[in-house]
C-alpha positions as a LaTeX table, in Angstrom:
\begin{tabular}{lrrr}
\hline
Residue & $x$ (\AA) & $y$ (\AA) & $z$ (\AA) \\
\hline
Unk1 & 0.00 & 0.00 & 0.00 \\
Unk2 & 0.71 & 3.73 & $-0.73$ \\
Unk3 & 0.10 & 6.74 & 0.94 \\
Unk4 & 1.03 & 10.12 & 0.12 \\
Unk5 & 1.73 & 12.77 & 3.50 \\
Unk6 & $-1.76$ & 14.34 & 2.58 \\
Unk7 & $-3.51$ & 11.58 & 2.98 \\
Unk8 & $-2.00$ & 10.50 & 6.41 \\
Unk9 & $-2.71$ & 13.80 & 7.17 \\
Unk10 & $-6.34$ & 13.82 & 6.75 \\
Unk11 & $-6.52$ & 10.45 & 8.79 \\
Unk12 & $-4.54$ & 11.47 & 11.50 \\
Unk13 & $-6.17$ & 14.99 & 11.69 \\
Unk14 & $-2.88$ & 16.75 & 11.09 \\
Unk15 & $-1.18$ & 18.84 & 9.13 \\
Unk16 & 1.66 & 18.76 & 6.24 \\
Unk17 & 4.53 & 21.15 & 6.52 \\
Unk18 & 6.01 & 20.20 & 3.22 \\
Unk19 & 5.37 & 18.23 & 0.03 \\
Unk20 & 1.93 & 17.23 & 0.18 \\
Unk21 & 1.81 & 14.39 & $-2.76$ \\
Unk22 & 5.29 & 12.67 & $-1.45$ \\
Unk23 & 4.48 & 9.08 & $-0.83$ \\
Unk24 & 5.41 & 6.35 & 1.33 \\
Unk25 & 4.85 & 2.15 & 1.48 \\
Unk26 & 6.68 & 1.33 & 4.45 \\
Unk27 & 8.03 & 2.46 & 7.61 \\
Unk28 & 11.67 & 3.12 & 9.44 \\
Unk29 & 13.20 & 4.21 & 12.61 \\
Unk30 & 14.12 & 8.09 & 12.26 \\
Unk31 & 17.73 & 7.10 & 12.89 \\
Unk32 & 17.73 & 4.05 & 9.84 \\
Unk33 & 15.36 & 6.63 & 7.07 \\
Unk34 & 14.80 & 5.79 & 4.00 \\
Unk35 & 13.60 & 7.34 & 0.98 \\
Unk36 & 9.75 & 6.12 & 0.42 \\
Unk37 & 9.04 & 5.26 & 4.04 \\
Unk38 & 7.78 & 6.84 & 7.40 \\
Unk39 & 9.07 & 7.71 & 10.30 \\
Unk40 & 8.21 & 9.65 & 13.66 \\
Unk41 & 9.75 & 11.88 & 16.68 \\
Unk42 & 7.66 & 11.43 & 19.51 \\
Unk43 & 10.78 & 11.84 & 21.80 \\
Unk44 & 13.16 & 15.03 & 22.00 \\
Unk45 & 16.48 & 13.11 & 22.62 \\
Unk46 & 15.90 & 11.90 & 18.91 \\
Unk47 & 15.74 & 15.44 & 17.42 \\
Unk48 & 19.13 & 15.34 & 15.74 \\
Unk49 & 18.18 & 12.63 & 13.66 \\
Unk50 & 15.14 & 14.51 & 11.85 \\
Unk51 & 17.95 & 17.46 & 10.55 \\
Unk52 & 19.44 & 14.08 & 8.42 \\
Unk53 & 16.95 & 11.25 & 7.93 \\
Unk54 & 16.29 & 10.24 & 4.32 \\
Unk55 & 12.63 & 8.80 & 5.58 \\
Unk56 & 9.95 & 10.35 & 3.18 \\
Unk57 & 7.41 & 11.74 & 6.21 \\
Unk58 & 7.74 & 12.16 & 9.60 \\
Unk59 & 5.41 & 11.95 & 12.05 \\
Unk60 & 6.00 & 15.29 & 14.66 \\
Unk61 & 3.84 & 16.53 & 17.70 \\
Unk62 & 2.12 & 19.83 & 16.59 \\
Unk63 & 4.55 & 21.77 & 18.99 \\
Unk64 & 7.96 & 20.52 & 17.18 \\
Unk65 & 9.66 & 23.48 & 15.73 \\
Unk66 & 12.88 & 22.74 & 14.11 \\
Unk67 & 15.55 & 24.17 & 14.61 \\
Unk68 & 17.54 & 23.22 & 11.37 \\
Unk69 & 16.13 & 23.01 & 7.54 \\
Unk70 & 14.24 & 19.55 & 7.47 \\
Unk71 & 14.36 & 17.52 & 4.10 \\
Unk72 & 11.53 & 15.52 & 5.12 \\
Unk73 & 7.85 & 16.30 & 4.93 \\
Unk74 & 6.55 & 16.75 & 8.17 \\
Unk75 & 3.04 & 15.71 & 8.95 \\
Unk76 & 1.93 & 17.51 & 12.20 \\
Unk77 & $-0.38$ & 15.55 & 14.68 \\
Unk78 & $-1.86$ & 16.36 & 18.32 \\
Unk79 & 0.60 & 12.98 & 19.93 \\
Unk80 & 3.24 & 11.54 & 16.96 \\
Unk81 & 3.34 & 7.70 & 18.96 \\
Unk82 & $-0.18$ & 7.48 & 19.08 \\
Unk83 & $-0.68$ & 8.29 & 15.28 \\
Unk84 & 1.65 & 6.11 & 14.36 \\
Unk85 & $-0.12$ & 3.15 & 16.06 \\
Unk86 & $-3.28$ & 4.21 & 14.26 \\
Unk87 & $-0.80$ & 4.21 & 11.04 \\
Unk88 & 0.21 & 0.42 & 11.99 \\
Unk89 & $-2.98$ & $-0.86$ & 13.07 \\
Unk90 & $-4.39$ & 0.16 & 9.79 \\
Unk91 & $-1.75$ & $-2.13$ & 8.06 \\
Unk92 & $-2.28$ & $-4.73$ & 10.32 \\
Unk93 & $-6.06$ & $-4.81$ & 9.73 \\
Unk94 & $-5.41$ & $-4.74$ & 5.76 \\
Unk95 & $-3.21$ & $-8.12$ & 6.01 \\
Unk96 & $-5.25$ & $-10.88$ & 4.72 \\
Unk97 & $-6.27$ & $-13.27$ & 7.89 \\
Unk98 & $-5.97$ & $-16.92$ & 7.86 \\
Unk99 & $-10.10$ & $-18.44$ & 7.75 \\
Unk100 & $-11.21$ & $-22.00$ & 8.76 \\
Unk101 & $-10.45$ & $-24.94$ & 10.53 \\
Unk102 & $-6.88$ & $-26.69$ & 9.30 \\
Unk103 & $-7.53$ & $-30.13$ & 9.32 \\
Unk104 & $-5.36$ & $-31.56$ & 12.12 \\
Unk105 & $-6.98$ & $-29.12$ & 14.98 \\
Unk106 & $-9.51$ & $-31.19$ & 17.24 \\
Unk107 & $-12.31$ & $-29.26$ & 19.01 \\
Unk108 & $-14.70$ & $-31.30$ & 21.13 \\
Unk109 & $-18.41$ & $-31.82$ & 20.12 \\
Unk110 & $-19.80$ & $-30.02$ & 22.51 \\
Unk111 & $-17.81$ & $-26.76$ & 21.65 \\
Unk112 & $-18.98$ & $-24.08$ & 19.89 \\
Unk113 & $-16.86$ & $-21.64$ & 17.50 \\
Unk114 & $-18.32$ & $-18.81$ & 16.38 \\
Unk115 & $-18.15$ & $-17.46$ & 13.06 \\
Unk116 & $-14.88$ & $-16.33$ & 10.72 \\
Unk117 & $-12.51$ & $-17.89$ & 12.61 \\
Unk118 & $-9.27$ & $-19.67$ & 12.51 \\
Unk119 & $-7.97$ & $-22.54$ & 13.96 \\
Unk120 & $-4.70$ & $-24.27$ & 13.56 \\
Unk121 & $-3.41$ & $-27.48$ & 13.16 \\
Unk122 & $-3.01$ & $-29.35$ & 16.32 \\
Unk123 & $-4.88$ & $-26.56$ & 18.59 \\
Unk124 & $-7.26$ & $-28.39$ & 21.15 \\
Unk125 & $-9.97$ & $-27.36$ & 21.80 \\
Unk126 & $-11.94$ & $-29.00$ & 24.61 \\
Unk127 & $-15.33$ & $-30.02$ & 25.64 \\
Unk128 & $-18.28$ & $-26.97$ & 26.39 \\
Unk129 & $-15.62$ & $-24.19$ & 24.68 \\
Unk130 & $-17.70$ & $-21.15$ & 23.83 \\
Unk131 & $-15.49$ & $-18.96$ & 21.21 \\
Unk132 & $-16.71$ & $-15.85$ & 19.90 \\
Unk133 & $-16.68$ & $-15.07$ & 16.19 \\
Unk134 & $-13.26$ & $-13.45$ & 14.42 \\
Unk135 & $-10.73$ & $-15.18$ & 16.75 \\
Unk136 & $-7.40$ & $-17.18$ & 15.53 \\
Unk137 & $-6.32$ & $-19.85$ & 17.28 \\
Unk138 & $-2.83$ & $-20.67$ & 16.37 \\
Unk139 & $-1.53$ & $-24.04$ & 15.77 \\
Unk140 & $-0.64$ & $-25.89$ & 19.04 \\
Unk141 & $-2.63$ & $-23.87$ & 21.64 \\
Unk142 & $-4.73$ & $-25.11$ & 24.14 \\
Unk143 & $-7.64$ & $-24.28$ & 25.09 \\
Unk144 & $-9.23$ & $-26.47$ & 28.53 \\
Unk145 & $-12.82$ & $-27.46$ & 28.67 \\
Unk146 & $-15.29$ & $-25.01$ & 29.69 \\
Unk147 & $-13.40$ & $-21.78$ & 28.77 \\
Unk148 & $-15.35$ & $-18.94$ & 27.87 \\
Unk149 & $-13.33$ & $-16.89$ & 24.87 \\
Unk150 & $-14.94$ & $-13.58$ & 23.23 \\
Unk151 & $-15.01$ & $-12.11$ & 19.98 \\
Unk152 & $-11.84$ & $-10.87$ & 18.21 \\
Unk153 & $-9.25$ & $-12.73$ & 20.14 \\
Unk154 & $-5.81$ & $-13.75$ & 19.01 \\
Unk155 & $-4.63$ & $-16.67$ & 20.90 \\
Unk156 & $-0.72$ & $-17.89$ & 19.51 \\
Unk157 & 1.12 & $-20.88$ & 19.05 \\
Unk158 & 1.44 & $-22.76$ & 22.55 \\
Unk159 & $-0.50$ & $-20.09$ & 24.32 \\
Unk160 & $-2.40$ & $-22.61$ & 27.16 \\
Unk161 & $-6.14$ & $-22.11$ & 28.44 \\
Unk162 & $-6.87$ & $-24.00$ & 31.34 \\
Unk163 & $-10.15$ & $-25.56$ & 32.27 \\
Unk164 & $-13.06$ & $-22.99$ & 33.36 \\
Unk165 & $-11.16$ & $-19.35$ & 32.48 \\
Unk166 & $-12.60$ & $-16.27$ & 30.97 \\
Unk167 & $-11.64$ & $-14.54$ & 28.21 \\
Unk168 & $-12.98$ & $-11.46$ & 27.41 \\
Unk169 & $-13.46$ & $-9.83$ & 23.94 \\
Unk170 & $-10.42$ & $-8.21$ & 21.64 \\
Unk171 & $-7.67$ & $-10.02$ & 24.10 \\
Unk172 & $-4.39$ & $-11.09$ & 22.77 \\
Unk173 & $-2.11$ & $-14.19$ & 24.58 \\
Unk174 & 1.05 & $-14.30$ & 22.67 \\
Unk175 & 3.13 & $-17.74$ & 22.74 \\
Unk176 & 4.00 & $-19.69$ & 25.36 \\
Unk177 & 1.34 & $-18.03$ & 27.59 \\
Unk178 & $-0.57$ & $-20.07$ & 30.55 \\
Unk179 & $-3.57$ & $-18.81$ & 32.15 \\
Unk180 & $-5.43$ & $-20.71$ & 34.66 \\
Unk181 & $-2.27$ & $-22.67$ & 36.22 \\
Unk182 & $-2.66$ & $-23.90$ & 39.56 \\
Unk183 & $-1.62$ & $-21.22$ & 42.42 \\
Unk184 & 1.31 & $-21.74$ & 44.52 \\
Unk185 & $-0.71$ & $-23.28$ & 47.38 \\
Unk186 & 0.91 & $-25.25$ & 49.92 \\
Unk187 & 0.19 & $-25.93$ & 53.48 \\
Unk188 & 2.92 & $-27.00$ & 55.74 \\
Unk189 & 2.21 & $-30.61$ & 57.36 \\
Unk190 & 4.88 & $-31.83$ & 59.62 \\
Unk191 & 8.35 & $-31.47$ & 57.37 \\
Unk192 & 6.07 & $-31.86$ & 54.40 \\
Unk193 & 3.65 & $-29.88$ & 52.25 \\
Unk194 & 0.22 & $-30.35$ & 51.58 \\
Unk195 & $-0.94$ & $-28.82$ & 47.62 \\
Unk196 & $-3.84$ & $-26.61$ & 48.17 \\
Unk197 & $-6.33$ & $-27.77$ & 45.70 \\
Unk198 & $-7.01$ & $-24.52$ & 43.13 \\
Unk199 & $-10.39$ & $-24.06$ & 42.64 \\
Unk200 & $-10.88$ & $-21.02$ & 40.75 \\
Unk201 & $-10.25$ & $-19.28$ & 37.86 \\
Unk202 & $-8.40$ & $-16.48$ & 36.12 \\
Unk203 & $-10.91$ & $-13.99$ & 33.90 \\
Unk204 & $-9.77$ & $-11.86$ & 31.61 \\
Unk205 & $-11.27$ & $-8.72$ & 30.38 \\
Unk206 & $-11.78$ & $-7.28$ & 27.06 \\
Unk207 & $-9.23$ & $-5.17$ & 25.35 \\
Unk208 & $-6.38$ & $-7.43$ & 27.34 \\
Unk209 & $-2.61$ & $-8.51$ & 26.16 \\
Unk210 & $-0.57$ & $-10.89$ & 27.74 \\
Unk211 & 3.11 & $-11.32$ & 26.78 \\
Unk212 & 4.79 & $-14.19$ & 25.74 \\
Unk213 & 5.99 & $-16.84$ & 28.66 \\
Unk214 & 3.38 & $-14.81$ & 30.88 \\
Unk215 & 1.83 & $-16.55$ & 33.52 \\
Unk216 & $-1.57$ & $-15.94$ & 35.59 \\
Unk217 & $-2.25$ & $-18.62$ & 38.20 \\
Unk218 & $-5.81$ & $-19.55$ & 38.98 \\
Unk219 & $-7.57$ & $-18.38$ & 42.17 \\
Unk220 & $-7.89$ & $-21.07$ & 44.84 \\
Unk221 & $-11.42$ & $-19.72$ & 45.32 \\
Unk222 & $-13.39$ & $-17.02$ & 43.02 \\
Unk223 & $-11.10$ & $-15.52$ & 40.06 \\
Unk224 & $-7.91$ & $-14.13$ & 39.76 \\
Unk225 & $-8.56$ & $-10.92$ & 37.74 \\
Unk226 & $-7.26$ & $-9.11$ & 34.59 \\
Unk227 & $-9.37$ & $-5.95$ & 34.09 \\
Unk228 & $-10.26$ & $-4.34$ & 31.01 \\
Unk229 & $-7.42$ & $-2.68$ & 29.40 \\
Unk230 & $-3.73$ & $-4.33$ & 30.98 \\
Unk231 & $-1.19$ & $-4.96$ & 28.89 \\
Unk232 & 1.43 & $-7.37$ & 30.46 \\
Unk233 & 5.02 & $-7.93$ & 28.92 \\
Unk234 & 6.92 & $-11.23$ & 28.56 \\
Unk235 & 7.68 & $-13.16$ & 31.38 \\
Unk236 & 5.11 & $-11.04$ & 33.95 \\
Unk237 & 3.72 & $-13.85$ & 36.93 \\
Unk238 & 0.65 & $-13.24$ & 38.18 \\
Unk239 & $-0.31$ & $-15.43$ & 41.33 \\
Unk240 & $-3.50$ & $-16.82$ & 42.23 \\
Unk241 & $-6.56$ & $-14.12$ & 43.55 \\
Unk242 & $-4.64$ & $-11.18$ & 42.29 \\
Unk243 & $-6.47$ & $-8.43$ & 40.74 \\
Unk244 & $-4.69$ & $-6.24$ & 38.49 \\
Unk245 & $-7.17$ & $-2.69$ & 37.99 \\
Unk246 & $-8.16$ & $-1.26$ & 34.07 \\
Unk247 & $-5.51$ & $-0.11$ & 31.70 \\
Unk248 & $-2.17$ & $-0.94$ & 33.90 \\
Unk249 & 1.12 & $-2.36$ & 32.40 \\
Unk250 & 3.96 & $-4.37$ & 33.81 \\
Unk251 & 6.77 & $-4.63$ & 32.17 \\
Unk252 & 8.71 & $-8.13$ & 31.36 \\
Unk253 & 10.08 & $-10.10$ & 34.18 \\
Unk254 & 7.30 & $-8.33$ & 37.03 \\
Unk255 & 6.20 & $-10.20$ & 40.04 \\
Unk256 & 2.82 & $-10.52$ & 42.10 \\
Unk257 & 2.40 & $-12.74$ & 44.70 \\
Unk258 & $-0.67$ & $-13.72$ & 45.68 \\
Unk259 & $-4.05$ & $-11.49$ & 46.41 \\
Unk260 & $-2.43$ & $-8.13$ & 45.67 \\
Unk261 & $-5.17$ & $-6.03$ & 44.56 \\
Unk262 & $-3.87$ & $-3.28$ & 42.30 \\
Unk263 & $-5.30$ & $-0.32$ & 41.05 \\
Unk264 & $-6.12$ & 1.27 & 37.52 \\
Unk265 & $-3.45$ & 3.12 & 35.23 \\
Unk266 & $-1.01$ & 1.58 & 37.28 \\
Unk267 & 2.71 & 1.26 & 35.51 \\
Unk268 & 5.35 & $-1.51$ & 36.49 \\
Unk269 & 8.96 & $-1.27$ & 35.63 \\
Unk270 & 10.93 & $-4.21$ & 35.07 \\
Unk271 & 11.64 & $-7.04$ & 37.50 \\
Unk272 & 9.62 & $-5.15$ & 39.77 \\
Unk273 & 7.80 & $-7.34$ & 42.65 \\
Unk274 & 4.86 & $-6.76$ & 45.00 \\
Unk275 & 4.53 & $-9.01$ & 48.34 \\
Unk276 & 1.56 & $-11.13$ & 48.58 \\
Unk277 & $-1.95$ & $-9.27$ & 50.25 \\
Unk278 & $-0.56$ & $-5.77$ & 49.56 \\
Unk279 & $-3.20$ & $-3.15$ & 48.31 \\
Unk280 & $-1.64$ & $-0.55$ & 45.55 \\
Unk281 & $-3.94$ & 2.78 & 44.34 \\
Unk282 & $-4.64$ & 3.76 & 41.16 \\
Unk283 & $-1.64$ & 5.73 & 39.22 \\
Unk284 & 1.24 & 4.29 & 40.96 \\
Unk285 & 4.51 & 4.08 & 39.04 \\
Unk286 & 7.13 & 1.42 & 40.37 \\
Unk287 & 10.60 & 2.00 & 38.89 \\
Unk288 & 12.41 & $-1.28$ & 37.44 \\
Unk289 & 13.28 & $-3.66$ & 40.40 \\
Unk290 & 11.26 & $-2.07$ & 42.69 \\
Unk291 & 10.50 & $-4.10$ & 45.90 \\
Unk292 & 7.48 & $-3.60$ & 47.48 \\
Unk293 & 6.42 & $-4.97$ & 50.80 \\
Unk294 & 3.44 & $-2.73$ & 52.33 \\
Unk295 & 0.18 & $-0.60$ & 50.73 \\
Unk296 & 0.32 & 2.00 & 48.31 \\
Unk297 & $-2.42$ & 4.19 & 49.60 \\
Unk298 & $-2.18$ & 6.92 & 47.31 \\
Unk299 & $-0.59$ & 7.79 & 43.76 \\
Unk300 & 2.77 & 7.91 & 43.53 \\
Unk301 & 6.40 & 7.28 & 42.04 \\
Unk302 & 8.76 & 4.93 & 43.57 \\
Unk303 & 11.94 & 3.33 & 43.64 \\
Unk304 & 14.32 & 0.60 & 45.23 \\
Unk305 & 14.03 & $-2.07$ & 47.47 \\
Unk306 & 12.23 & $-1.63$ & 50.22 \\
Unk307 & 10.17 & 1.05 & 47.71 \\
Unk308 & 10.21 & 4.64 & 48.54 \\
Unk309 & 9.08 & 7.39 & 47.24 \\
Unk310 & 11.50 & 8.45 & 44.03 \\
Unk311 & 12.46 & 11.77 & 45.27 \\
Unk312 & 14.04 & 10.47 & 48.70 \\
Unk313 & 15.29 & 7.55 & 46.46 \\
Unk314 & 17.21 & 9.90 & 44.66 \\
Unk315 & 18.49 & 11.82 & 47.51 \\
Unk316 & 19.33 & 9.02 & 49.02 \\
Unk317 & 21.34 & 7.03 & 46.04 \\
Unk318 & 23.25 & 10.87 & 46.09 \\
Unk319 & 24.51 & 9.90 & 49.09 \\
Unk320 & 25.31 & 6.38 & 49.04 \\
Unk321 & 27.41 & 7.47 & 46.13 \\
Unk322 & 29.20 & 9.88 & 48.55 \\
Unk323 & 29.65 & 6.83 & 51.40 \\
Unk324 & 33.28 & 5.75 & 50.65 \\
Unk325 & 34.42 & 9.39 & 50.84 \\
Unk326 & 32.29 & 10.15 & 53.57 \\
Unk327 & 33.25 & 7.23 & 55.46 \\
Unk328 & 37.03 & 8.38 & 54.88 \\
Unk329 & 36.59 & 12.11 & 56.23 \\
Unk330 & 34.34 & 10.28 & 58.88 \\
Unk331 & 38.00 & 8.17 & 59.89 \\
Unk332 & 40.25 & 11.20 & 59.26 \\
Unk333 & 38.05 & 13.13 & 61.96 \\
Unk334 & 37.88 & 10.03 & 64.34 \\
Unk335 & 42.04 & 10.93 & 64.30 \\
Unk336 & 41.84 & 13.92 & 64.50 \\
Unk337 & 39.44 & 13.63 & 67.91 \\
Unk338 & 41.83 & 11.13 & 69.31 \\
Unk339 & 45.10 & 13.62 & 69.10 \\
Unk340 & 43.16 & 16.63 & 70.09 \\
Unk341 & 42.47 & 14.04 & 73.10 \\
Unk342 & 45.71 & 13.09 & 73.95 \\
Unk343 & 46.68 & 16.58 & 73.72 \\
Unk344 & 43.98 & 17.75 & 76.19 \\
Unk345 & 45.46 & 15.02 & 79.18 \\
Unk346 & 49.25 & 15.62 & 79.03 \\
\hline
\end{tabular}
């Protein structure tokens, strides 16, 4: 597909500064342009790059003002990374979809799959599966008996389902995904444990992504819940009665133990880990490797391990930088006292 910058324009609700018929039929990073594609700077460390990139079009926030001549056309929008994942999405929706049932997949009898969908060779699908129509099931998932799965869902290779979980509608499980695994449940019994039999389930709501490797345990009773909206990187664990609040992200490697209950817009840094029964408010931002061990009672930014707030993070990493010098001076005075002593008794 083509597009010329007037065009994009118009569907972006922007503006061109520039040549208005140039075209473009692919896309580049600012730093690797290329004549005939797009590009974008939604982030001011990247400027320098827009003063030499050979991309056709560039995507810039309405209050970019260069402050060099710019060989590119520049297409002016209200937020640059958010246009261009309208500009990608469009793509993506214009890629022909793989249709119908390959002929090595099984799906039970008493399943039901709704219309225009796809379903690999060697998925399973098991008995009293309710899918909902436009969803592609990859070749090798699994999907467990009695799971609910909504309309427009894209569930990929190896991606696991376990018996009696929820998917909403427009979700996403990339490969090598597990929802529904049993929780870590075990009760101590003399110098043994006992497994805790998991009940429950995990539900997903709509509009959710889970990245590849990701894991979400199953409650032991009730659900563990994914509201509408979270987006969770590779690697992420989840653990059983957690409930993660509408439109938060974790990034790959995060850890919840189990029945946190977090709140909405929250974001997670990587490798960062919550302790289990913790409560966390809505808009809280945990740097990467943040360890967190009590509530979160109201919004905020923090750092480290135990978490603090980022400011007194900062302050304080400024002077455990200064420690060994510190702890020198510290010594030299310590000296100093003990002559000043010694002088004071003769």
């Amino acid at each position: 597909m083509e597009f010329s910058a007037q065009q994009i324009a118009s569907v972006l609700g922007g503006t061109v500064e520039g040549n208005p018929e140039v075209k473009v039929n692919n896309f580049s990073k600012i730093e690797e342009g290329k004549p005939g594609t797009l590009s974008f700077l939604a982030n001011p460390k990247y400027e320098h790059f827009i003063y030499n990139t050979e991309a056709s079009i560039v995507l810039v926030n309405n209050d970019f003002t260069p402050s060099e001549p710019v060989k590119a056309t520049l297409v002016k929008v209200a937020n640059a990374y958010a246009s261009l994942a309208i500009l990608l999405n469009m793509v993506e929706q214009a890629k022909t979809k793989k249709a119908g049932i390959d002929a090595t997949a099984f799906i039970a009898g008493s399943a039901t799959v709704g219309e225009d969908c796809y379903v690999g060779n060697f998925a399973y699908i098991g008995e009293n599966v309710k899918i909902g129509k436009n969803c592609r099931i990859y070749p090798h998932a699994y999907i467990g008996d009695n799971v609910t799965i909504g309309e427009n869902c894209t569930i990929y290779p190896h991606a696991t389902i376990y018996n009696g979980c929820v998917i909403g509608n427009n979700c996403i499980l990339h490969a090598g995904s597990v929802i529904g695994s049993d929780g870590f449940g075990f009760a101590p019994e003399g110098d043994n444990y006992k497994k805790i039999p998991q009940l429950g389930n995990v539900v997903l709501e709509d509009d959710v992504e889970i990245g590849a490797n990701t894991t979400i345990d199953r409650a032991v009773m009730d659900s563990t819940i994914i509201r509408r909206g979270v987006k969770l990187d590779n690697l992420v664990q989840i653990a059983h009665n957690v409930e993660v609040g509408e439109n938060t992200v974790m990034a790959a490697q995060v850890g919840i133990a189990g029945s946190v209950k977090i709140g909405s817009h929250c974001m997670f840094g990587g490798q960062a880990g919550l302790s289990g029964h913790i409560h966390v408010a809505d808009h809280v931002v945990f740097g990467a490797q943040c360890g967190v061990i009590s509530d979160v009672k109201e919004p905020a930014t923090l750092l480290g391990a135990p978490a603090i707030n980022a400011k007194a993070f900062m302050r304080s990493s400024a002077i455990f930088n200064r420690l060994p010098d510190m702890y020198r001076q510290m010594g030299q005075m310590q000296r100093e006292i003990e002559q000043l002593k010694k002088e004071l008794n003769k």
